[in-house]
């Protein structure tokens, strides 16, 4: 089993050293999948299951609260990360690999909570899922765990814990 969950840092603004262009990100995702799927690869492993997970959205206010004022801002923006999430889904479709749209799952929950007033916060509700505006916290990890189980039930039921010896 291989989970490919890239993009949170790749989506940083191009001025940052660890950022990637959308084309580089796409190429890197394809290369990782190809390592296991291409019979010519020394890492060829046709039985390995691959699951692509999009990067989560960015809680911009939360990111700003973690950045010291001496650091040049901005670093990441949600609209740029959305493009990387869309690209991850596209690469997964092209490679016939299942995916989890973690970006949309969190974004939709945050928007629903904002619209219904279920959650009021200084950071627009993203702190329920993200520790620093970019990386998952306990709430985000629990959501991802549930999404993975749901995906397994749909795609690989034989891999569920109750099905294993």
CSV table of N, CA and C in Angstrom, one decimal:
chain,number,residue,atom,x,y,z
A,1,UNK,N,0.8,-1.2,0.0
A,1,UNK,CA,0.0,0.0,0.0
A,1,UNK,C,0.9,1.2,0.0
A,2,UNK,N,0.6,2.2,-0.9
A,2,UNK,CA,1.3,3.4,-1.0
A,2,UNK,C,0.3,4.6,-1.0
A,3,UNK,N,0.4,5.4,0.0
A,3,UNK,CA,-0.4,6.7,0.0
A,3,UNK,C,0.5,7.8,-0.5
A,4,UNK,N,0.0,8.5,-1.5
A,4,UNK,CA,0.8,9.6,-2.1
A,4,UNK,C,0.0,10.8,-1.7
A,5,UNK,N,0.5,11.6,-0.7
A,5,UNK,CA,-0.1,12.8,-0.2
A,5,UNK,C,0.9,13.9,-0.3
A,6,UNK,N,1.0,14.5,-1.4
A,6,UNK,CA,1.9,15.6,-1.7
A,6,UNK,C,1.2,16.9,-2.0
A,7,UNK,N,1.8,18.0,-1.8
A,7,UNK,CA,1.3,19.2,-2.3
A,7,UNK,C,1.2,20.4,-1.3
A,8,UNK,N,1.1,20.1,0.0
A,8,UNK,CA,1.0,21.1,1.0
A,8,UNK,C,2.2,22.1,0.9
A,9,UNK,N,3.4,21.5,0.8
A,9,UNK,CA,4.6,22.4,0.7
A,9,UNK,C,4.9,22.7,-0.7
A,10,UNK,N,4.6,21.8,-1.7
A,10,UNK,CA,4.8,22.1,-3.1
A,10,UNK,C,4.0,23.3,-3.5
A,11,UNK,N,2.8,23.6,-2.9
A,11,UNK,CA,2.0,24.7,-3.3
A,11,UNK,C,2.4,26.0,-2.8
A,12,UNK,N,3.5,26.0,-2.0
A,12,UNK,CA,4.0,27.3,-1.5
A,12,UNK,C,4.3,28.2,-2.7
A,13,UNK,N,4.3,29.5,-2.4
A,13,UNK,CA,4.5,30.4,-3.5
A,13,UNK,C,5.9,30.2,-4.2
A,14,UNK,N,6.0,30.4,-5.5
A,14,UNK,CA,7.2,30.1,-6.3
A,14,UNK,C,8.5,30.7,-5.7
A,15,UNK,N,8.4,31.8,-5.0
A,15,UNK,CA,9.6,32.4,-4.4
A,15,UNK,C,10.2,31.6,-3.3
A,16,UNK,N,9.5,30.6,-2.8
A,16,UNK,CA,10.1,29.7,-1.7
A,16,UNK,C,10.9,28.6,-2.3
A,17,UNK,N,11.9,28.2,-1.7
A,17,UNK,CA,12.8,27.1,-2.3
A,17,UNK,C,12.2,25.8,-2.4
A,18,UNK,N,11.2,25.5,-1.5
A,18,UNK,CA,10.6,24.1,-1.6
A,18,UNK,C,9.3,24.1,-2.3
A,19,UNK,N,9.0,25.1,-3.1
A,19,UNK,CA,7.8,25.1,-3.9
A,19,UNK,C,8.1,24.4,-5.2
A,20,UNK,N,7.0,24.1,-5.9
A,20,UNK,CA,7.0,23.5,-7.2
A,20,UNK,C,6.0,24.2,-8.1
A,21,UNK,N,6.3,24.2,-9.4
A,21,UNK,CA,5.3,24.6,-10.3
A,21,UNK,C,4.2,23.5,-10.4
A,22,UNK,N,3.1,23.9,-11.0
A,22,UNK,CA,2.1,22.9,-11.1
A,22,UNK,C,2.5,21.8,-12.1
A,23,UNK,N,3.3,22.1,-13.1
A,23,UNK,CA,3.8,21.1,-14.0
A,23,UNK,C,4.8,20.2,-13.4
A,24,UNK,N,5.7,20.8,-12.5
A,24,UNK,CA,6.6,19.9,-11.8
A,24,UNK,C,5.9,19.0,-10.8
A,25,UNK,N,4.9,19.5,-10.2
A,25,UNK,CA,4.1,18.7,-9.3
A,25,UNK,C,3.4,17.5,-10.0
A,26,UNK,N,2.8,17.8,-11.2
A,26,UNK,CA,2.2,16.8,-12.0
A,26,UNK,C,3.2,15.8,-12.5
A,27,UNK,N,4.4,16.2,-12.9
A,27,UNK,CA,5.4,15.3,-13.3
A,27,UNK,C,5.9,14.4,-12.2
A,28,UNK,N,6.1,15.0,-11.0
A,28,UNK,CA,6.6,14.2,-9.9
A,28,UNK,C,5.5,13.2,-9.4
A,29,UNK,N,4.3,13.6,-9.4
A,29,UNK,CA,3.2,12.6,-9.1
A,29,UNK,C,3.2,11.4,-10.1
A,30,UNK,N,3.3,11.8,-11.4
A,30,UNK,CA,3.3,10.7,-12.4
A,30,UNK,C,4.5,9.8,-12.2
A,31,UNK,N,5.7,10.4,-11.9
A,31,UNK,CA,6.9,9.6,-11.8
A,31,UNK,C,6.8,8.7,-10.6
A,32,UNK,N,6.2,9.1,-9.5
A,32,UNK,CA,6.1,8.2,-8.3
A,32,UNK,C,5.2,7.0,-8.7
A,33,UNK,N,4.1,7.3,-9.3
A,33,UNK,CA,3.1,6.2,-9.7
A,33,UNK,C,3.8,5.3,-10.7
A,34,UNK,N,4.6,5.9,-11.6
A,34,UNK,CA,5.3,5.1,-12.6
A,34,UNK,C,6.3,4.1,-12.0
A,35,UNK,N,6.9,4.6,-10.9
A,35,UNK,CA,7.9,3.7,-10.3
A,35,UNK,C,7.4,2.3,-10.0
A,36,UNK,N,6.1,2.3,-9.6
A,36,UNK,CA,5.5,1.0,-9.2
A,36,UNK,C,4.7,0.4,-10.3
A,37,UNK,N,4.3,1.2,-11.3
A,37,UNK,CA,3.4,0.6,-12.4
A,37,UNK,C,4.1,0.3,-13.6
A,38,UNK,N,5.3,0.8,-13.9
A,38,UNK,CA,6.0,0.6,-15.1
A,38,UNK,C,6.8,-0.7,-15.0
A,39,UNK,N,6.5,-1.7,-15.9
A,39,UNK,CA,7.3,-2.9,-15.8
A,39,UNK,C,8.8,-2.8,-16.0
A,40,UNK,N,9.2,-1.7,-16.6
A,40,UNK,CA,10.6,-1.4,-16.8
A,40,UNK,C,11.3,-0.8,-15.6
A,41,UNK,N,10.5,-0.5,-14.6
A,41,UNK,CA,11.1,0.1,-13.4
A,41,UNK,C,11.7,-0.9,-12.5
A,42,UNK,N,12.8,-0.6,-11.8
A,42,UNK,CA,13.3,-1.6,-10.9
A,42,UNK,C,12.4,-1.7,-9.6
A,43,UNK,N,11.5,-0.8,-9.5
A,43,UNK,CA,10.6,-0.8,-8.3
A,43,UNK,C,9.2,-1.3,-8.7
A,44,UNK,N,9.1,-1.9,-9.9
A,44,UNK,CA,7.8,-2.4,-10.4
A,44,UNK,C,7.2,-3.3,-9.4
A,45,UNK,N,5.9,-3.0,-9.1
A,45,UNK,CA,5.2,-3.7,-8.1
A,45,UNK,C,3.7,-3.7,-8.4
A,46,UNK,N,3.3,-4.5,-9.4
A,46,UNK,CA,1.9,-4.4,-9.9
A,46,UNK,C,0.8,-4.7,-8.8
A,47,UNK,N,1.2,-5.4,-7.7
A,47,UNK,CA,0.2,-5.7,-6.7
A,47,UNK,C,0.1,-4.6,-5.6
A,48,UNK,N,1.0,-3.7,-5.6
A,48,UNK,CA,1.0,-2.6,-4.6
A,48,UNK,C,-0.2,-1.7,-5.0
A,49,UNK,N,-1.0,-1.5,-4.0
A,49,UNK,CA,-2.2,-0.6,-4.1
A,49,UNK,C,-1.7,0.9,-3.9
A,50,UNK,N,-2.2,1.8,-4.7
A,50,UNK,CA,-1.8,3.2,-4.6
A,50,UNK,C,-3.0,4.0,-4.4
A,51,UNK,N,-2.9,4.9,-3.5
A,51,UNK,CA,-4.0,5.9,-3.2
A,51,UNK,C,-3.4,7.3,-3.1
A,52,UNK,N,-4.0,8.1,-4.0
A,52,UNK,CA,-3.5,9.5,-4.0
A,52,UNK,C,-4.5,10.3,-3.1
A,53,UNK,N,-3.9,11.2,-2.3
A,53,UNK,CA,-4.6,12.0,-1.4
A,53,UNK,C,-4.2,13.5,-1.7
A,54,UNK,N,-5.2,14.3,-2.0
A,54,UNK,CA,-4.9,15.7,-2.3
A,54,UNK,C,-4.4,16.4,-1.0
A,55,UNK,N,-3.7,17.5,-1.3
A,55,UNK,CA,-3.3,18.3,-0.1
A,55,UNK,C,-4.5,18.9,0.5
A,56,UNK,N,-4.5,19.2,1.8
A,56,UNK,CA,-5.6,19.9,2.5
A,56,UNK,C,-5.7,21.3,2.0
A,57,UNK,N,-6.8,22.0,2.3
A,57,UNK,CA,-6.8,23.5,2.0
A,57,UNK,C,-5.9,24.2,3.0
A,58,UNK,N,-5.7,25.5,2.7
A,58,UNK,CA,-4.9,26.3,3.6
A,58,UNK,C,-5.8,27.2,4.4
A,59,UNK,N,-5.6,27.2,5.7
A,59,UNK,CA,-6.2,28.2,6.6
A,59,UNK,C,-5.3,29.4,6.6
A,60,UNK,N,-5.6,30.4,5.8
A,60,UNK,CA,-4.6,31.5,5.6
A,60,UNK,C,-4.5,32.3,6.9
A,61,UNK,N,-5.5,32.5,7.6
A,61,UNK,CA,-5.4,33.3,8.9
A,61,UNK,C,-4.6,32.5,9.9
A,62,UNK,N,-4.8,31.2,9.9
A,62,UNK,CA,-4.0,30.3,10.8
A,62,UNK,C,-2.5,30.3,10.4
A,63,UNK,N,-2.2,30.3,9.1
A,63,UNK,CA,-0.8,30.3,8.7
A,63,UNK,C,-0.2,31.6,9.2
A,64,UNK,N,-0.9,32.7,9.0
A,64,UNK,CA,-0.4,34.1,9.4
A,64,UNK,C,-0.1,34.1,10.9
A,65,UNK,N,-0.9,33.4,11.7
A,65,UNK,CA,-0.6,33.4,13.1
A,65,UNK,C,0.6,32.7,13.5
A,66,UNK,N,1.1,31.8,12.6
A,66,UNK,CA,2.3,31.0,12.9
A,66,UNK,C,3.6,31.6,12.3
A,67,UNK,N,3.4,32.6,11.5
A,67,UNK,CA,4.6,33.2,10.8
A,67,UNK,C,5.0,34.4,11.6
A,68,UNK,N,6.3,34.4,12.1
A,68,UNK,CA,6.8,35.6,12.8
A,68,UNK,C,6.8,36.8,11.9
A,69,UNK,N,6.5,38.0,12.4
A,69,UNK,CA,6.4,39.2,11.6
A,69,UNK,C,7.7,39.5,10.8
A,70,UNK,N,8.8,38.9,11.2
A,70,UNK,CA,10.1,39.2,10.5
A,70,UNK,C,10.2,38.4,9.2
A,71,UNK,N,9.3,37.4,9.1
A,71,UNK,CA,9.4,36.5,7.9
A,71,UNK,C,8.6,37.1,6.8
A,72,UNK,N,9.1,37.1,5.5
A,72,UNK,CA,8.4,37.7,4.4
A,72,UNK,C,7.1,36.9,4.2
A,73,UNK,N,6.0,37.6,4.1
A,73,UNK,CA,4.7,37.0,3.9
A,73,UNK,C,4.3,37.4,2.5
A,74,UNK,N,3.5,36.7,1.8
A,74,UNK,CA,2.8,35.4,2.1
A,74,UNK,C,3.6,34.2,1.8
A,75,UNK,N,3.2,33.0,2.3
A,75,UNK,CA,3.8,31.8,2.0
A,75,UNK,C,2.9,30.9,1.1
A,76,UNK,N,1.7,30.6,1.6
A,76,UNK,CA,0.8,29.8,0.9
A,76,UNK,C,-0.6,30.4,0.9
A,77,UNK,N,-1.3,30.1,-0.2
A,77,UNK,CA,-2.6,30.6,-0.4
A,77,UNK,C,-3.5,29.5,-0.8
A,78,UNK,N,-4.7,29.5,-0.3
A,78,UNK,CA,-5.7,28.5,-0.5
A,78,UNK,C,-6.0,28.3,-2.0
A,79,UNK,N,-6.1,29.4,-2.7
A,79,UNK,CA,-6.4,29.3,-4.2
A,79,UNK,C,-5.3,28.6,-4.9
A,80,UNK,N,-4.1,28.7,-4.6
A,80,UNK,CA,-3.0,28.0,-5.2
A,80,UNK,C,-3.0,26.5,-4.8
A,81,UNK,N,-3.3,26.3,-3.6
A,81,UNK,CA,-3.3,24.9,-3.1
A,81,UNK,C,-4.5,24.1,-3.8
A,82,UNK,N,-5.6,24.8,-4.0
A,82,UNK,CA,-6.7,24.2,-4.7
A,82,UNK,C,-6.3,23.7,-6.1
A,83,UNK,N,-5.4,24.4,-6.8
A,83,UNK,CA,-4.9,24.0,-8.1
A,83,UNK,C,-4.1,22.7,-8.0
A,84,UNK,N,-3.3,22.6,-7.0
A,84,UNK,CA,-2.5,21.4,-6.7
A,84,UNK,C,-3.4,20.2,-6.4
A,85,UNK,N,-4.5,20.5,-5.6
A,85,UNK,CA,-5.5,19.4,-5.3
A,85,UNK,C,-6.1,18.9,-6.6
A,86,UNK,N,-6.5,19.8,-7.4
A,86,UNK,CA,-7.2,19.4,-8.7
A,86,UNK,C,-6.2,18.6,-9.6
A,87,UNK,N,-4.9,19.0,-9.6
A,87,UNK,CA,-3.9,18.3,-10.3
A,87,UNK,C,-3.7,16.9,-9.8
A,88,UNK,N,-3.7,16.7,-8.5
A,88,UNK,CA,-3.6,15.4,-7.9
A,88,UNK,C,-4.7,14.5,-8.3
A,89,UNK,N,-5.9,15.0,-8.3
A,89,UNK,CA,-7.1,14.2,-8.8
A,89,UNK,C,-7.0,13.9,-10.2
A,90,UNK,N,-6.5,14.8,-11.0
A,90,UNK,CA,-6.3,14.6,-12.5
A,90,UNK,C,-5.3,13.5,-12.7
A,91,UNK,N,-4.2,13.5,-12.1
A,91,UNK,CA,-3.1,12.5,-12.2
A,91,UNK,C,-3.6,11.2,-11.8
A,92,UNK,N,-4.4,11.1,-10.7
A,92,UNK,CA,-4.9,9.8,-10.2
A,92,UNK,C,-5.9,9.3,-11.3
A,93,UNK,N,-6.8,10.1,-11.8
A,93,UNK,CA,-7.7,9.6,-12.8
A,93,UNK,C,-7.0,9.1,-14.1
A,94,UNK,N,-6.0,9.8,-14.5
A,94,UNK,CA,-5.2,9.4,-15.7
A,94,UNK,C,-4.5,8.1,-15.5
A,95,UNK,N,-4.0,7.9,-14.3
A,95,UNK,CA,-3.3,6.6,-13.9
A,95,UNK,C,-4.2,5.5,-13.4
A,96,UNK,N,-5.5,5.8,-13.4
A,96,UNK,CA,-6.5,4.8,-13.0
A,96,UNK,C,-6.2,4.4,-11.5
A,97,UNK,N,-5.9,5.4,-10.7
A,97,UNK,CA,-5.6,5.2,-9.3
A,97,UNK,C,-6.7,5.9,-8.5
A,98,UNK,N,-7.2,5.2,-7.4
A,98,UNK,CA,-8.2,5.9,-6.6
A,98,UNK,C,-7.6,7.1,-5.8
A,99,UNK,N,-8.4,8.0,-5.5
A,99,UNK,CA,-8.0,9.2,-4.8
A,99,UNK,C,-9.0,9.6,-3.7
A,100,UNK,N,-8.5,10.4,-2.8
A,100,UNK,CA,-9.3,11.1,-1.8
A,100,UNK,C,-9.1,12.6,-1.9
A,101,UNK,N,-10.2,13.3,-2.0
A,101,UNK,CA,-10.1,14.7,-2.2
A,101,UNK,C,-10.2,15.4,-0.8
A,102,UNK,N,-9.1,15.3,-0.1
A,102,UNK,CA,-9.0,15.9,1.3
A,102,UNK,C,-9.3,17.4,1.2
A,103,UNK,N,-8.8,18.0,0.2
A,103,UNK,CA,-9.0,19.5,0.1
A,103,UNK,C,-10.5,19.8,0.1
A,104,UNK,N,-11.3,19.2,-0.7
A,104,UNK,CA,-12.7,19.5,-0.8
A,104,UNK,C,-13.4,19.0,0.5
A,105,UNK,N,-13.0,17.9,1.0
A,105,UNK,CA,-13.7,17.4,2.3
A,105,UNK,C,-13.6,18.4,3.4
A,106,UNK,N,-12.4,19.0,3.6
A,106,UNK,CA,-12.2,19.9,4.7
A,106,UNK,C,-12.8,21.3,4.3
A,107,UNK,N,-12.6,21.7,3.1
A,107,UNK,CA,-13.1,23.0,2.7
A,107,UNK,C,-14.6,23.0,2.8
A,108,UNK,N,-15.3,22.0,2.4
A,108,UNK,CA,-16.8,21.9,2.4
A,108,UNK,C,-17.2,21.9,3.9
A,109,UNK,N,-16.6,21.2,4.8
A,109,UNK,CA,-16.9,21.2,6.2
A,109,UNK,C,-16.8,22.6,6.8
A,110,UNK,N,-15.7,23.2,6.5
A,110,UNK,CA,-15.4,24.6,7.0
A,110,UNK,C,-16.5,25.6,6.5
A,111,UNK,N,-16.8,25.5,5.3
A,111,UNK,CA,-17.8,26.4,4.7
A,111,UNK,C,-19.2,26.2,5.3
A,112,UNK,N,-19.5,24.9,5.4
A,112,UNK,CA,-20.8,24.6,6.0
A,112,UNK,C,-20.9,25.1,7.5
A,113,UNK,N,-19.8,24.9,8.2
A,113,UNK,CA,-19.8,25.3,9.6
A,113,UNK,C,-19.9,26.9,9.7
A,114,UNK,N,-19.2,27.5,8.7
A,114,UNK,CA,-19.3,29.0,8.7
A,114,UNK,C,-20.7,29.5,8.4
A,115,UNK,N,-21.3,28.8,7.4
A,115,UNK,CA,-22.7,29.2,6.9
A,115,UNK,C,-23.7,29.0,8.0
A,116,UNK,N,-23.6,27.9,8.7
A,116,UNK,CA,-24.6,27.5,9.7
A,116,UNK,C,-24.4,28.1,11.1
A,117,UNK,N,-23.2,28.7,11.3
A,117,UNK,CA,-22.8,29.3,12.5
A,117,UNK,C,-22.5,28.3,13.6
A,118,UNK,N,-22.3,27.0,13.1
A,118,UNK,CA,-21.9,25.9,14.1
A,118,UNK,C,-20.6,26.2,14.8
A,119,UNK,N,-19.8,26.9,14.1
A,119,UNK,CA,-18.4,27.1,14.7
A,119,UNK,C,-18.0,28.5,14.4
A,120,UNK,N,-17.7,29.2,15.5
A,120,UNK,CA,-17.2,30.6,15.3
A,120,UNK,C,-15.7,30.5,15.8
A,121,UNK,N,-14.9,31.2,15.1
A,121,UNK,CA,-13.5,31.1,15.4
A,121,UNK,C,-12.7,32.3,14.9
A,122,UNK,N,-11.5,32.5,15.4
A,122,UNK,CA,-10.6,33.5,14.9
A,122,UNK,C,-10.0,33.1,13.6
A,123,UNK,N,-10.0,31.8,13.3
A,123,UNK,CA,-9.2,31.3,12.1
A,123,UNK,C,-10.2,30.7,11.1
A,124,UNK,N,-11.4,31.1,11.0
A,124,UNK,CA,-12.4,30.7,10.0
A,124,UNK,C,-12.8,29.2,10.1
A,125,UNK,N,-12.4,28.5,11.2
A,125,UNK,CA,-12.8,27.1,11.4
A,125,UNK,C,-11.7,26.1,10.9
A,126,UNK,N,-10.7,26.6,10.3
A,126,UNK,CA,-9.7,25.7,9.8
A,126,UNK,C,-8.9,25.0,10.9
A,127,UNK,N,-8.9,25.7,12.1
A,127,UNK,CA,-8.1,25.1,13.2
A,127,UNK,C,-8.8,23.8,13.7
A,128,UNK,N,-9.9,23.5,13.3
A,128,UNK,CA,-10.5,22.2,13.6
A,128,UNK,C,-9.8,21.0,12.9
A,129,UNK,N,-9.1,21.3,11.8
A,129,UNK,CA,-8.5,20.3,10.9
A,129,UNK,C,-7.0,20.5,10.7
A,130,UNK,N,-6.5,21.7,10.9
A,130,UNK,CA,-5.1,22.1,10.6
A,130,UNK,C,-4.5,22.7,11.8
A,131,UNK,N,-3.2,22.2,12.1
A,131,UNK,CA,-2.5,22.7,13.3
A,131,UNK,C,-1.9,24.1,13.0
A,132,UNK,N,-1.4,24.3,11.8
A,132,UNK,CA,-0.7,25.6,11.5
A,132,UNK,C,-1.3,26.2,10.2
A,133,UNK,N,-2.4,25.8,9.8
A,133,UNK,CA,-3.0,26.3,8.6
A,133,UNK,C,-2.6,25.5,7.3
A,134,UNK,N,-1.7,24.6,7.5
A,134,UNK,CA,-1.2,23.8,6.3
A,134,UNK,C,-1.2,22.3,6.6
A,135,UNK,N,-0.8,21.9,7.8
A,135,UNK,CA,-0.6,20.5,8.2
A,135,UNK,C,-1.8,20.0,9.1
A,136,UNK,N,-2.1,18.8,8.9
A,136,UNK,CA,-3.3,18.2,9.7
A,136,UNK,C,-3.0,18.2,11.2
A,137,UNK,N,-4.0,18.5,12.0
A,137,UNK,CA,-4.0,18.3,13.4
A,137,UNK,C,-4.8,17.0,13.7
A,138,UNK,N,-5.1,16.7,15.0
A,138,UNK,CA,-5.8,15.5,15.4
A,138,UNK,C,-7.2,15.4,14.6
A,139,UNK,N,-7.9,16.6,14.6
A,139,UNK,CA,-9.2,16.5,13.9
A,139,UNK,C,-9.0,16.2,12.4
A,140,UNK,N,-8.0,16.8,11.8
A,140,UNK,CA,-7.7,16.5,10.3
A,140,UNK,C,-7.3,15.1,10.1
A,141,UNK,N,-6.5,14.6,11.0
A,141,UNK,CA,-6.1,13.2,10.9
A,141,UNK,C,-7.2,12.2,11.1
A,142,UNK,N,-8.1,12.5,12.0
A,142,UNK,CA,-9.3,11.7,12.2
A,142,UNK,C,-10.2,11.7,11.0
A,143,UNK,N,-10.4,12.8,10.4
A,143,UNK,CA,-11.1,12.9,9.2
A,143,UNK,C,-10.5,12.1,8.1
A,144,UNK,N,-9.2,12.2,7.9
A,144,UNK,CA,-8.5,11.5,6.9
A,144,UNK,C,-8.6,10.0,7.1
A,145,UNK,N,-8.5,9.6,8.4
A,145,UNK,CA,-8.6,8.1,8.7
A,145,UNK,C,-10.0,7.6,8.3
A,146,UNK,N,-11.1,8.4,8.5
A,146,UNK,CA,-12.4,8.0,8.1
A,146,UNK,C,-12.6,7.9,6.6
A,147,UNK,N,-12.0,8.9,5.9
A,147,UNK,CA,-12.0,8.9,4.5
A,147,UNK,C,-11.3,7.7,3.9
A,148,UNK,N,-10.1,7.4,4.5
A,148,UNK,CA,-9.4,6.2,4.0
A,148,UNK,C,-10.2,4.9,4.2
A,149,UNK,N,-10.8,4.8,5.4
A,149,UNK,CA,-11.7,3.6,5.6
A,149,UNK,C,-12.8,3.5,4.6
A,150,UNK,N,-13.4,4.6,4.3
A,150,UNK,CA,-14.5,4.7,3.4
A,150,UNK,C,-14.0,4.3,2.0
A,151,UNK,N,-12.8,4.8,1.6
A,151,UNK,CA,-12.3,4.5,0.3
A,151,UNK,C,-11.9,3.0,0.2
A,152,UNK,N,-11.4,2.4,1.3
A,152,UNK,CA,-11.0,1.0,1.3
A,152,UNK,C,-12.3,0.2,1.2
A,153,UNK,N,-13.4,0.5,1.9
A,153,UNK,CA,-14.6,-0.2,1.7
A,153,UNK,C,-15.1,-0.2,0.3
A,154,UNK,N,-15.0,0.9,-0.4
A,154,UNK,CA,-15.4,1.0,-1.8
A,154,UNK,C,-14.5,0.3,-2.8
A,155,UNK,N,-13.2,0.4,-2.6
A,155,UNK,CA,-12.2,0.0,-3.6
A,155,UNK,C,-11.5,-1.3,-3.2
A,156,UNK,N,-11.1,-1.5,-2.0
A,156,UNK,CA,-10.3,-2.6,-1.5
A,156,UNK,C,-10.9,-3.2,-0.3
A,157,UNK,N,-12.1,-3.7,-0.3
A,157,UNK,CA,-12.7,-4.3,0.9
A,157,UNK,C,-11.9,-5.4,1.6
A,158,UNK,N,-11.1,-6.1,0.8
A,158,UNK,CA,-10.3,-7.2,1.3
A,158,UNK,C,-9.1,-6.7,2.1
A,159,UNK,N,-8.9,-5.3,2.1
A,159,UNK,CA,-7.8,-4.7,2.9
A,159,UNK,C,-8.3,-4.2,4.2
A,160,UNK,N,-9.6,-4.3,4.5
A,160,UNK,CA,-10.1,-3.8,5.8
A,160,UNK,C,-9.6,-4.7,6.9
A,161,UNK,N,-9.4,-4.1,8.1
A,161,UNK,CA,-8.8,-4.9,9.2
A,161,UNK,C,-9.6,-6.2,9.4
A,162,UNK,N,-10.9,-6.2,9.4
A,162,UNK,CA,-11.7,-7.3,9.6
A,162,UNK,C,-11.5,-8.4,8.6
A,163,UNK,N,-11.0,-8.1,7.4
A,163,UNK,CA,-10.8,-9.0,6.3
A,163,UNK,C,-9.4,-9.7,6.3
A,164,UNK,N,-8.5,-9.1,7.1
A,164,UNK,CA,-7.2,-9.6,7.1
A,164,UNK,C,-7.0,-10.7,8.1
A,165,UNK,N,-6.1,-11.6,7.8
A,165,UNK,CA,-5.9,-12.8,8.7
A,165,UNK,C,-5.3,-12.4,10.0
